[in-house]
Amino acid sequence: MTIPPESSGEDAILIEQRNGVGIVTLNRADAINAINVAIRRGLTDACRKFEADPDIRVVLFRGVGGRGFCVGADIKEFRPVDSPIAARRVDGALAYIDAVAALTKPTIAAIHGFCLGGGFEIALACDIRIASEDAVFGLPEINLGLIPGGGGTQRLPRLIGAGRALDLMLSGERFKAEEALRLGVVTRLAPSQDALSEQSLALAEGIAAKSPTAAAYVKEAILAGSDLDLNAGIALEKTLFSLLLATEDRMEAAAAFREKRSPVFKGR
C-alpha cells in the first residue's frame, strides 16, 4: 500500500507509507535541512504517528536535496534563553530526537552529503545507518562554545568507543563516509545518492516483510541488554525468545518452510 506524501510541520517534514515502511523526509533543501521549530515539531509528530500505526513496521529517515541529510540546528533561530533551567526543559512536542529514539519499530537513517550536529544526532538515534559515498559527518558544537545536546555525547561513545568519540567531539573535525564505515558509525555504503535511495528502501521493505514482533524483540534485546550485565542480558533474551515461541508468526514461518513458500507475517 502506498500513500502519497503528506506534509507535517509547515511542509518541513514529509511523510509517506510504502509496503509497511513509514518514510520521514526532512524537507528544507534550501537550508540543507537545517533543524528549525517546524522540523522539530514535524519530526516529533511523524514519529508518534508511525509508532501508533500498526501498518507501519519500519521507519526510514532521509533528507531532500543533493547537498545533505541535515546540517544540524538552524543558527538563524538561535535565541537567548531565560535561564539555564529553561534551556534544559524540553517541550515534549519538540523533543524530536527523543521521539526517534523512542520508536519500538526498527529505524533506518539514509544519509547523503552533510550530516552534522543535530542531523548526525538524528541518525545516531536510529538503529541502522546507511550512507552514500559523498556523506560527511561531524559534531562541531565545540566550535560554537557548546557540546552536542541531542544525545551525541552518549550515543556516539557507545557506538565507537570513548576515545574515538572524544577525538571527534573535542576536535570538531568532520569525517567522510569511508571513515564512518571503518569506525562503525554506518554499516553500509552506497555508491551514489540514487543507489542510497534504492538500497535504503529495499532494506527497510525487507525488514518490514519479517515478523514485526520478532523485529521489535531483537531491538529490545540489543538496546535494553546493552545496559545490563551479561547474565541479565541473557535472561532478557531467553524471556523474549520464549514469548515468541507460541506466536502465530512463528507458526506461519514453520508452515511456510514446510510448504516452500514465503511467510506472511501479521504481528500476532
PDB file of C-alpha atoms in Angstrom:
ATOM      1  CA  MET A   1       0.000   0.000   0.000  1.00  0.00           C
ATOM      2  CA  THR A   2       1.306   3.443  -0.917  1.00  0.00           C
ATOM      3  CA  ILE A   3       0.020   6.711   0.487  1.00  0.00           C
ATOM      4  CA  PRO A   4       1.017   9.937  -1.278  1.00  0.00           C
ATOM      5  CA  PRO A   5       3.383  12.101   0.775  1.00  0.00           C
ATOM      6  CA  GLU A   6       1.673  14.472   3.167  1.00  0.00           C
ATOM      7  CA  SER A   7       3.174  17.455   4.871  1.00  0.00           C
ATOM      8  CA  SER A   8       3.726  17.924   8.583  1.00  0.00           C
ATOM      9  CA  GLY A   9       5.083  20.948  10.391  1.00  0.00           C
ATOM     10  CA  GLU A  10       4.652  23.612   7.691  1.00  0.00           C
ATOM     11  CA  ASP A  11       5.943  21.230   4.982  1.00  0.00           C
ATOM     12  CA  ALA A  12       9.299  20.952   6.778  1.00  0.00           C
ATOM     13  CA  ILE A  13       8.613  17.219   7.134  1.00  0.00           C
ATOM     14  CA  LEU A  14       7.021  14.953   4.534  1.00  0.00           C
ATOM     15  CA  ILE A  15       5.667  11.537   5.455  1.00  0.00           C
ATOM     16  CA  GLU A  16       4.534   8.606   3.346  1.00  0.00           C
ATOM     17  CA  GLN A  17       3.853   4.903   3.694  1.00  0.00           C
ATOM     18  CA  ARG A  18       5.127   2.212   1.345  1.00  0.00           C
ATOM     19  CA  ASN A  19       4.928  -1.573   1.850  1.00  0.00           C
ATOM     20  CA  GLY A  20       4.927  -1.344   5.626  1.00  0.00           C
ATOM     21  CA  VAL A  21       7.628   1.340   5.711  1.00  0.00           C
ATOM     22  CA  GLY A  22       6.939   4.777   7.133  1.00  0.00           C
ATOM     23  CA  ILE A  23       9.152   7.286   5.329  1.00  0.00           C
ATOM     24  CA  VAL A  24      10.039  10.547   7.068  1.00  0.00           C
ATOM     25  CA  THR A  25      11.692  13.135   4.828  1.00  0.00           C
ATOM     26  CA  LEU A  26      13.359  16.321   6.065  1.00  0.00           C
ATOM     27  CA  ASN A  27      12.133  18.894   3.565  1.00  0.00           C
ATOM     28  CA  ARG A  28      14.199  22.089   3.761  1.00  0.00           C
ATOM     29  CA  ALA A  29      16.513  21.605   0.811  1.00  0.00           C
ATOM     30  CA  ASP A  30      17.299  25.329   0.560  1.00  0.00           C
ATOM     31  CA  ALA A  31      18.750  25.194   4.112  1.00  0.00           C
ATOM     32  CA  ILE A  32      20.321  21.720   3.738  1.00  0.00           C
ATOM     33  CA  ASN A  33      17.501  20.552   6.021  1.00  0.00           C
ATOM     34  CA  ALA A  34      18.684  22.640   8.964  1.00  0.00           C
ATOM     35  CA  ILE A  35      16.626  21.956  12.052  1.00  0.00           C
ATOM     36  CA  ASN A  36      14.121  24.692  12.880  1.00  0.00           C
ATOM     37  CA  VAL A  37      10.997  24.638  15.028  1.00  0.00           C
ATOM     38  CA  ALA A  38       8.934  23.234  12.149  1.00  0.00           C
ATOM     39  CA  ILE A  39      11.358  20.313  11.717  1.00  0.00           C
ATOM     40  CA  ARG A  40      11.385  19.613  15.446  1.00  0.00           C
ATOM     41  CA  ARG A  41       7.612  19.634  15.703  1.00  0.00           C
ATOM     42  CA  GLY A  42       7.029  17.780  12.438  1.00  0.00           C
ATOM     43  CA  LEU A  43       9.580  15.068  13.191  1.00  0.00           C
ATOM     44  CA  THR A  44       8.125  14.502  16.651  1.00  0.00           C
ATOM     45  CA  ASP A  45       4.603  14.280  15.233  1.00  0.00           C
ATOM     46  CA  ALA A  46       5.688  11.909  12.453  1.00  0.00           C
ATOM     47  CA  CYS A  47       7.403   9.525  14.866  1.00  0.00           C
ATOM     48  CA  ARG A  48       4.395   9.402  17.157  1.00  0.00           C
ATOM     49  CA  LYS A  49       2.064   8.852  14.201  1.00  0.00           C
ATOM     50  CA  PHE A  50       4.085   5.945  12.851  1.00  0.00           C
ATOM     51  CA  GLU A  51       4.592   4.396  16.293  1.00  0.00           C
ATOM     52  CA  ALA A  52       0.820   4.254  16.734  1.00  0.00           C
ATOM     53  CA  ASP A  53       0.123   2.876  13.234  1.00  0.00           C
ATOM     54  CA  PRO A  54       0.052  -0.961  13.207  1.00  0.00           C
ATOM     55  CA  ASP A  55       0.567  -0.980   9.446  1.00  0.00           C
ATOM     56  CA  ILE A  56       3.993   0.623   9.848  1.00  0.00           C
ATOM     57  CA  ARG A  57       6.727  -1.885  10.647  1.00  0.00           C
ATOM     58  CA  VAL A  58       9.906   0.099   9.870  1.00  0.00           C
ATOM     59  CA  VAL A  59      10.615   3.839   9.814  1.00  0.00           C
ATOM     60  CA  LEU A  60      13.064   5.291   7.287  1.00  0.00           C
ATOM     61  CA  PHE A  61      14.535   8.775   7.706  1.00  0.00           C
ATOM     62  CA  ARG A  62      16.018  10.736   4.799  1.00  0.00           C
ATOM     63  CA  GLY A  63      16.558  14.300   3.584  1.00  0.00           C
ATOM     64  CA  VAL A  64      15.708  16.094   0.347  1.00  0.00           C
ATOM     65  CA  GLY A  65      18.148  17.961  -1.859  1.00  0.00           C
ATOM     66  CA  GLY A  66      21.542  16.967  -3.136  1.00  0.00           C
ATOM     67  CA  ARG A  67      23.634  18.777  -0.535  1.00  0.00           C
ATOM     68  CA  GLY A  68      22.909  16.797   2.572  1.00  0.00           C
ATOM     69  CA  PHE A  69      20.808  14.825   5.025  1.00  0.00           C
ATOM     70  CA  CYS A  70      20.865  17.574   7.672  1.00  0.00           C
ATOM     71  CA  VAL A  71      23.417  20.177   8.789  1.00  0.00           C
ATOM     72  CA  GLY A  72      22.061  20.444  12.328  1.00  0.00           C
ATOM     73  CA  ALA A  73      20.399  23.346  14.074  1.00  0.00           C
ATOM     74  CA  ASP A  74      19.352  26.376  12.065  1.00  0.00           C
ATOM     75  CA  ILE A  75      21.680  29.040  13.502  1.00  0.00           C
ATOM     76  CA  LYS A  76      19.262  31.746  12.389  1.00  0.00           C
ATOM     77  CA  GLU A  77      16.787  30.504  15.006  1.00  0.00           C
ATOM     78  CA  PHE A  78      19.215  30.687  17.936  1.00  0.00           C
ATOM     79  CA  ARG A  79      17.653  32.865  20.634  1.00  0.00           C
ATOM     80  CA  PRO A  80      18.670  33.798  24.168  1.00  0.00           C
ATOM     81  CA  VAL A  81      17.049  31.647  26.836  1.00  0.00           C
ATOM     82  CA  ASP A  82      15.509  32.873  30.063  1.00  0.00           C
ATOM     83  CA  SER A  83      17.736  30.720  32.274  1.00  0.00           C
ATOM     84  CA  PRO A  84      19.795  27.512  32.279  1.00  0.00           C
ATOM     85  CA  ILE A  85      16.777  25.763  33.802  1.00  0.00           C
ATOM     86  CA  ALA A  86      14.595  26.921  30.923  1.00  0.00           C
ATOM     87  CA  ALA A  87      17.233  25.791  28.427  1.00  0.00           C
ATOM     88  CA  ARG A  88      17.274  22.299  29.932  1.00  0.00           C
ATOM     89  CA  ARG A  89      13.494  21.990  29.921  1.00  0.00           C
ATOM     90  CA  VAL A  90      12.335  20.429  26.626  1.00  0.00           C
ATOM     91  CA  ASP A  91       8.857  20.948  25.193  1.00  0.00           C
ATOM     92  CA  GLY A  92       7.553  17.430  24.573  1.00  0.00           C
ATOM     93  CA  ALA A  93       6.128  18.498  21.222  1.00  0.00           C
ATOM     94  CA  LEU A  94       9.647  19.492  20.109  1.00  0.00           C
ATOM     95  CA  ALA A  95      11.591  16.542  21.567  1.00  0.00           C
ATOM     96  CA  TYR A  96      12.357  15.242  18.099  1.00  0.00           C
ATOM     97  CA  ILE A  97      15.423  13.088  18.829  1.00  0.00           C
ATOM     98  CA  ASP A  98      13.730  11.567  21.872  1.00  0.00           C
ATOM     99  CA  ALA A  99      10.808  10.707  19.580  1.00  0.00           C
ATOM    100  CA  VAL A 100      13.123   8.963  17.109  1.00  0.00           C
ATOM    101  CA  ALA A 101      14.852   7.011  19.885  1.00  0.00           C
ATOM    102  CA  ALA A 102      11.507   6.042  21.452  1.00  0.00           C
ATOM    103  CA  LEU A 103      10.277   4.205  18.358  1.00  0.00           C
ATOM    104  CA  THR A 104       9.895   0.498  19.130  1.00  0.00           C
ATOM    105  CA  LYS A 105       9.969  -0.298  15.411  1.00  0.00           C
ATOM    106  CA  PRO A 106      13.277  -0.683  13.550  1.00  0.00           C
ATOM    107  CA  THR A 107      14.600   2.647  12.267  1.00  0.00           C
ATOM    108  CA  ILE A 108      16.966   3.400   9.393  1.00  0.00           C
ATOM    109  CA  ALA A 109      18.749   6.640   8.512  1.00  0.00           C
ATOM    110  CA  ALA A 110      19.637   7.088   4.828  1.00  0.00           C
ATOM    111  CA  ILE A 111      22.447   9.656   4.874  1.00  0.00           C
ATOM    112  CA  HIS A 112      23.869  11.658   1.989  1.00  0.00           C
ATOM    113  CA  GLY A 113      26.030  14.763   1.848  1.00  0.00           C
ATOM    114  CA  PHE A 114      26.359  16.751   5.048  1.00  0.00           C
ATOM    115  CA  CYS A 115      25.259  15.045   8.275  1.00  0.00           C
ATOM    116  CA  LEU A 116      26.341  17.390  11.042  1.00  0.00           C
ATOM    117  CA  GLY A 117      25.413  18.329  14.601  1.00  0.00           C
ATOM    118  CA  GLY A 118      21.764  17.646  15.324  1.00  0.00           C
ATOM    119  CA  GLY A 119      21.423  15.931  11.958  1.00  0.00           C
ATOM    120  CA  PHE A 120      24.095  13.442  12.985  1.00  0.00           C
ATOM    121  CA  GLU A 121      22.309  13.018  16.310  1.00  0.00           C
ATOM    122  CA  ILE A 122      19.072  12.139  14.498  1.00  0.00           C
ATOM    123  CA  ALA A 123      20.998   9.457  12.625  1.00  0.00           C
ATOM    124  CA  LEU A 124      22.642   8.212  15.834  1.00  0.00           C
ATOM    125  CA  ALA A 125      19.187   7.757  17.379  1.00  0.00           C
ATOM    126  CA  CYS A 126      18.322   5.312  14.578  1.00  0.00           C
ATOM    127  CA  ASP A 127      19.061   1.596  14.679  1.00  0.00           C
ATOM    128  CA  ILE A 128      20.754   1.320  11.274  1.00  0.00           C
ATOM    129  CA  ARG A 129      22.667   3.945   9.296  1.00  0.00           C
ATOM    130  CA  ILE A 130      23.412   3.593   5.608  1.00  0.00           C
ATOM    131  CA  ALA A 131      25.277   6.331   3.733  1.00  0.00           C
ATOM    132  CA  SER A 132      26.204   7.308   0.202  1.00  0.00           C
ATOM    133  CA  GLU A 133      29.906   7.716  -0.512  1.00  0.00           C
ATOM    134  CA  ASP A 134      29.604  11.527  -0.542  1.00  0.00           C
ATOM    135  CA  ALA A 135      28.411  11.660   3.087  1.00  0.00           C
ATOM    136  CA  VAL A 136      30.317  13.873   5.543  1.00  0.00           C
ATOM    137  CA  PHE A 137      29.799  13.549   9.303  1.00  0.00           C
ATOM    138  CA  GLY A 138      30.663  15.686  12.299  1.00  0.00           C
ATOM    139  CA  LEU A 139      29.698  17.017  15.721  1.00  0.00           C
ATOM    140  CA  PRO A 140      31.156  20.546  15.538  1.00  0.00           C
ATOM    141  CA  GLU A 141      29.362  22.047  18.547  1.00  0.00           C
ATOM    142  CA  ILE A 142      32.631  22.763  20.377  1.00  0.00           C
ATOM    143  CA  ASN A 143      33.424  25.329  17.679  1.00  0.00           C
ATOM    144  CA  LEU A 144      30.320  27.243  18.849  1.00  0.00           C
ATOM    145  CA  GLY A 145      31.236  27.004  22.534  1.00  0.00           C
ATOM    146  CA  LEU A 146      28.724  24.186  23.057  1.00  0.00           C
ATOM    147  CA  ILE A 147      28.550  20.424  23.373  1.00  0.00           C
ATOM    148  CA  PRO A 148      26.222  18.102  21.456  1.00  0.00           C
ATOM    149  CA  GLY A 149      22.822  18.382  23.105  1.00  0.00           C
ATOM    150  CA  GLY A 150      20.778  15.723  21.332  1.00  0.00           C
ATOM    151  CA  GLY A 151      22.406  12.582  22.685  1.00  0.00           C
ATOM    152  CA  GLY A 152      25.660  12.781  20.732  1.00  0.00           C
ATOM    153  CA  THR A 153      27.911  12.620  23.806  1.00  0.00           C
ATOM    154  CA  GLN A 154      26.107   9.449  24.905  1.00  0.00           C
ATOM    155  CA  ARG A 155      25.271   7.544  21.732  1.00  0.00           C
ATOM    156  CA  LEU A 156      28.493   8.039  19.767  1.00  0.00           C
ATOM    157  CA  PRO A 157      30.807   6.675  22.544  1.00  0.00           C
ATOM    158  CA  ARG A 158      28.535   3.659  22.932  1.00  0.00           C
ATOM    159  CA  LEU A 159      28.830   3.089  19.208  1.00  0.00           C
ATOM    160  CA  ILE A 160      32.557   3.621  18.558  1.00  0.00           C
ATOM    161  CA  GLY A 161      34.193   3.862  21.993  1.00  0.00           C
ATOM    162  CA  ALA A 162      35.013   6.783  24.264  1.00  0.00           C
ATOM    163  CA  GLY A 163      38.465   7.529  22.856  1.00  0.00           C
ATOM    164  CA  ARG A 164      37.371   7.871  19.248  1.00  0.00           C
ATOM    165  CA  ALA A 165      34.261   9.824  20.233  1.00  0.00           C
ATOM    166  CA  LEU A 166      36.343  12.244  22.338  1.00  0.00           C
ATOM    167  CA  ASP A 167      38.707  12.776  19.414  1.00  0.00           C
ATOM    168  CA  LEU A 168      35.859  13.667  17.070  1.00  0.00           C
ATOM    169  CA  MET A 169      33.958  15.892  19.501  1.00  0.00           C
ATOM    170  CA  LEU A 170      36.941  17.717  21.011  1.00  0.00           C
ATOM    171  CA  SER A 171      38.471  18.433  17.603  1.00  0.00           C
ATOM    172  CA  GLY A 172      35.124  19.227  15.996  1.00  0.00           C
ATOM    173  CA  GLU A 173      36.544  17.712  12.803  1.00  0.00           C
ATOM    174  CA  ARG A 174      34.461  16.268  10.002  1.00  0.00           C
ATOM    175  CA  PHE A 175      34.980  12.770   8.637  1.00  0.00           C
ATOM    176  CA  LYS A 176      33.928  11.093   5.414  1.00  0.00           C
ATOM    177  CA  ALA A 177      31.778   8.079   4.636  1.00  0.00           C
ATOM    178  CA  GLU A 178      34.675   5.643   4.325  1.00  0.00           C
ATOM    179  CA  GLU A 179      35.875   6.574   7.819  1.00  0.00           C
ATOM    180  CA  ALA A 180      32.316   6.328   9.134  1.00  0.00           C
ATOM    181  CA  LEU A 181      32.148   2.780   7.801  1.00  0.00           C
ATOM    182  CA  ARG A 182      35.539   1.915   9.312  1.00  0.00           C
ATOM    183  CA  LEU A 183      34.508   3.291  12.707  1.00  0.00           C
ATOM    184  CA  GLY A 184      31.148   1.512  12.636  1.00  0.00           C
ATOM    185  CA  VAL A 185      29.082   4.706  12.527  1.00  0.00           C
ATOM    186  CA  VAL A 186      27.424   3.330   9.388  1.00  0.00           C
ATOM    187  CA  THR A 187      27.101  -0.313   8.405  1.00  0.00           C
ATOM    188  CA  ARG A 188      26.591   0.057   4.640  1.00  0.00           C
ATOM    189  CA  LEU A 189      27.794   2.380   1.895  1.00  0.00           C
ATOM    190  CA  ALA A 190      26.000   3.114  -1.370  1.00  0.00           C
ATOM    191  CA  PRO A 191      27.987   4.324  -4.392  1.00  0.00           C
ATOM    192  CA  SER A 192      25.641   7.235  -5.154  1.00  0.00           C
ATOM    193  CA  GLN A 193      22.667   9.143  -3.806  1.00  0.00           C
ATOM    194  CA  ASP A 194      20.336   7.326  -6.200  1.00  0.00           C
ATOM    195  CA  ALA A 195      21.715   3.985  -5.050  1.00  0.00           C
ATOM    196  CA  LEU A 196      21.298   5.100  -1.435  1.00  0.00           C
ATOM    197  CA  SER A 197      17.613   5.796  -2.022  1.00  0.00           C
ATOM    198  CA  GLU A 198      17.101   2.394  -3.630  1.00  0.00           C
ATOM    199  CA  GLN A 199      19.183   0.395  -1.160  1.00  0.00           C
ATOM    200  CA  SER A 200      17.811   2.016   1.993  1.00  0.00           C
ATOM    201  CA  LEU A 201      14.211   1.496   0.878  1.00  0.00           C
ATOM    202  CA  ALA A 202      14.947  -2.106  -0.144  1.00  0.00           C
ATOM    203  CA  LEU A 203      16.496  -2.748   3.275  1.00  0.00           C
ATOM    204  CA  ALA A 204      13.505  -1.176   5.032  1.00  0.00           C
ATOM    205  CA  GLU A 205      10.995  -3.141   2.969  1.00  0.00           C
ATOM    206  CA  GLY A 206      12.943  -6.353   3.571  1.00  0.00           C
ATOM    207  CA  ILE A 207      12.792  -5.851   7.330  1.00  0.00           C
ATOM    208  CA  ALA A 208       9.121  -4.842   7.125  1.00  0.00           C
ATOM    209  CA  ALA A 209       8.343  -8.180   5.456  1.00  0.00           C
ATOM    210  CA  LYS A 210       9.597 -10.076   8.507  1.00  0.00           C
ATOM    211  CA  SER A 211       7.737 -10.681  11.766  1.00  0.00           C
ATOM    212  CA  PRO A 212       7.201  -7.250  13.355  1.00  0.00           C
ATOM    213  CA  THR A 213       7.075  -8.770  16.820  1.00  0.00           C
ATOM    214  CA  ALA A 214      10.362 -10.586  16.343  1.00  0.00           C
ATOM    215  CA  ALA A 215      11.929  -7.420  14.918  1.00  0.00           C
ATOM    216  CA  ALA A 216      10.763  -5.407  17.914  1.00  0.00           C
ATOM    217  CA  TYR A 217      12.139  -8.050  20.277  1.00  0.00           C
ATOM    218  CA  VAL A 218      15.519  -8.071  18.520  1.00  0.00           C
ATOM    219  CA  LYS A 219      15.664  -4.324  19.032  1.00  0.00           C
ATOM    220  CA  GLU A 220      14.600  -4.604  22.683  1.00  0.00           C
ATOM    221  CA  ALA A 221      17.070  -7.380  23.431  1.00  0.00           C
ATOM    222  CA  ILE A 222      20.013  -5.468  21.993  1.00  0.00           C
ATOM    223  CA  LEU A 223      19.221  -1.960  23.209  1.00  0.00           C
ATOM    224  CA  ALA A 224      17.900  -2.872  26.655  1.00  0.00           C
ATOM    225  CA  GLY A 225      20.508  -5.603  27.034  1.00  0.00           C
ATOM    226  CA  SER A 226      23.354  -3.164  26.416  1.00  0.00           C
ATOM    227  CA  ASP A 227      22.590  -1.556  29.784  1.00  0.00           C
ATOM    228  CA  LEU A 228      22.606  -4.906  31.628  1.00  0.00           C
ATOM    229  CA  ASP A 229      25.358  -7.245  32.736  1.00  0.00           C
ATOM    230  CA  LEU A 230      25.800 -10.383  30.630  1.00  0.00           C
ATOM    231  CA  ASN A 231      23.715 -12.709  32.817  1.00  0.00           C
ATOM    232  CA  ALA A 232      20.808 -10.269  32.989  1.00  0.00           C
ATOM    233  CA  GLY A 233      21.043  -9.672  29.240  1.00  0.00           C
ATOM    234  CA  ILE A 234      20.909 -13.391  28.511  1.00  0.00           C
ATOM    235  CA  ALA A 235      17.917 -13.729  30.854  1.00  0.00           C
ATOM    236  CA  LEU A 236      16.160 -10.963  28.906  1.00  0.00           C
ATOM    237  CA  GLU A 237      16.946 -12.725  25.626  1.00  0.00           C
ATOM    238  CA  LYS A 238      15.529 -16.029  26.926  1.00  0.00           C
ATOM    239  CA  THR A 239      12.342 -14.303  28.061  1.00  0.00           C
ATOM    240  CA  LEU A 240      11.781 -12.625  24.713  1.00  0.00           C
ATOM    241  CA  PHE A 241      12.632 -15.838  22.818  1.00  0.00           C
ATOM    242  CA  SER A 242      10.129 -17.780  24.915  1.00  0.00           C
ATOM    243  CA  LEU A 243       7.381 -15.238  24.263  1.00  0.00           C
ATOM    244  CA  LEU A 244       7.821 -15.700  20.513  1.00  0.00           C
ATOM    245  CA  LEU A 245       7.511 -19.493  20.551  1.00  0.00           C
ATOM    246  CA  ALA A 246       3.710 -19.539  20.667  1.00  0.00           C
ATOM    247  CA  THR A 247       3.035 -16.667  18.266  1.00  0.00           C
ATOM    248  CA  GLU A 248       1.103 -17.053  15.027  1.00  0.00           C
ATOM    249  CA  ASP A 249       4.064 -15.587  13.178  1.00  0.00           C
ATOM    250  CA  ARG A 250       6.353 -18.366  14.438  1.00  0.00           C
ATOM    251  CA  MET A 251       3.808 -20.995  13.350  1.00  0.00           C
ATOM    252  CA  GLU A 252       3.421 -19.286   9.973  1.00  0.00           C
ATOM    253  CA  ALA A 253       7.184 -19.312   9.432  1.00  0.00           C
ATOM    254  CA  ALA A 254       7.339 -23.056  10.142  1.00  0.00           C
ATOM    255  CA  ALA A 255       4.388 -23.757   7.826  1.00  0.00           C
ATOM    256  CA  ALA A 256       5.892 -21.634   5.049  1.00  0.00           C
ATOM    257  CA  PHE A 257       9.188 -23.513   5.347  1.00  0.00           C
ATOM    258  CA  ARG A 258       7.413 -26.877   5.013  1.00  0.00           C
ATOM    259  CA  GLU A 259       5.328 -25.637   2.086  1.00  0.00           C
ATOM    260  CA  LYS A 260       8.287 -23.970   0.356  1.00  0.00           C
ATOM    261  CA  ARG A 261       6.696 -20.514   0.197  1.00  0.00           C
ATOM    262  CA  SER A 262       7.344 -17.082   1.626  1.00  0.00           C
ATOM    263  CA  PRO A 263       5.774 -16.498   5.046  1.00  0.00           C
ATOM    264  CA  VAL A 264       3.151 -13.821   5.551  1.00  0.00           C
ATOM    265  CA  PHE A 265       3.675 -12.267   8.965  1.00  0.00           C
ATOM    266  CA  LYS A 266       0.861 -10.457  10.772  1.00  0.00           C
ATOM    267  CA  GLY A 267       2.473  -9.481  14.050  1.00  0.00           C
ATOM    268  CA  ARG A 268       0.425 -11.943  16.087  1.00  0.00           C
TER     269      ARG A 268
END
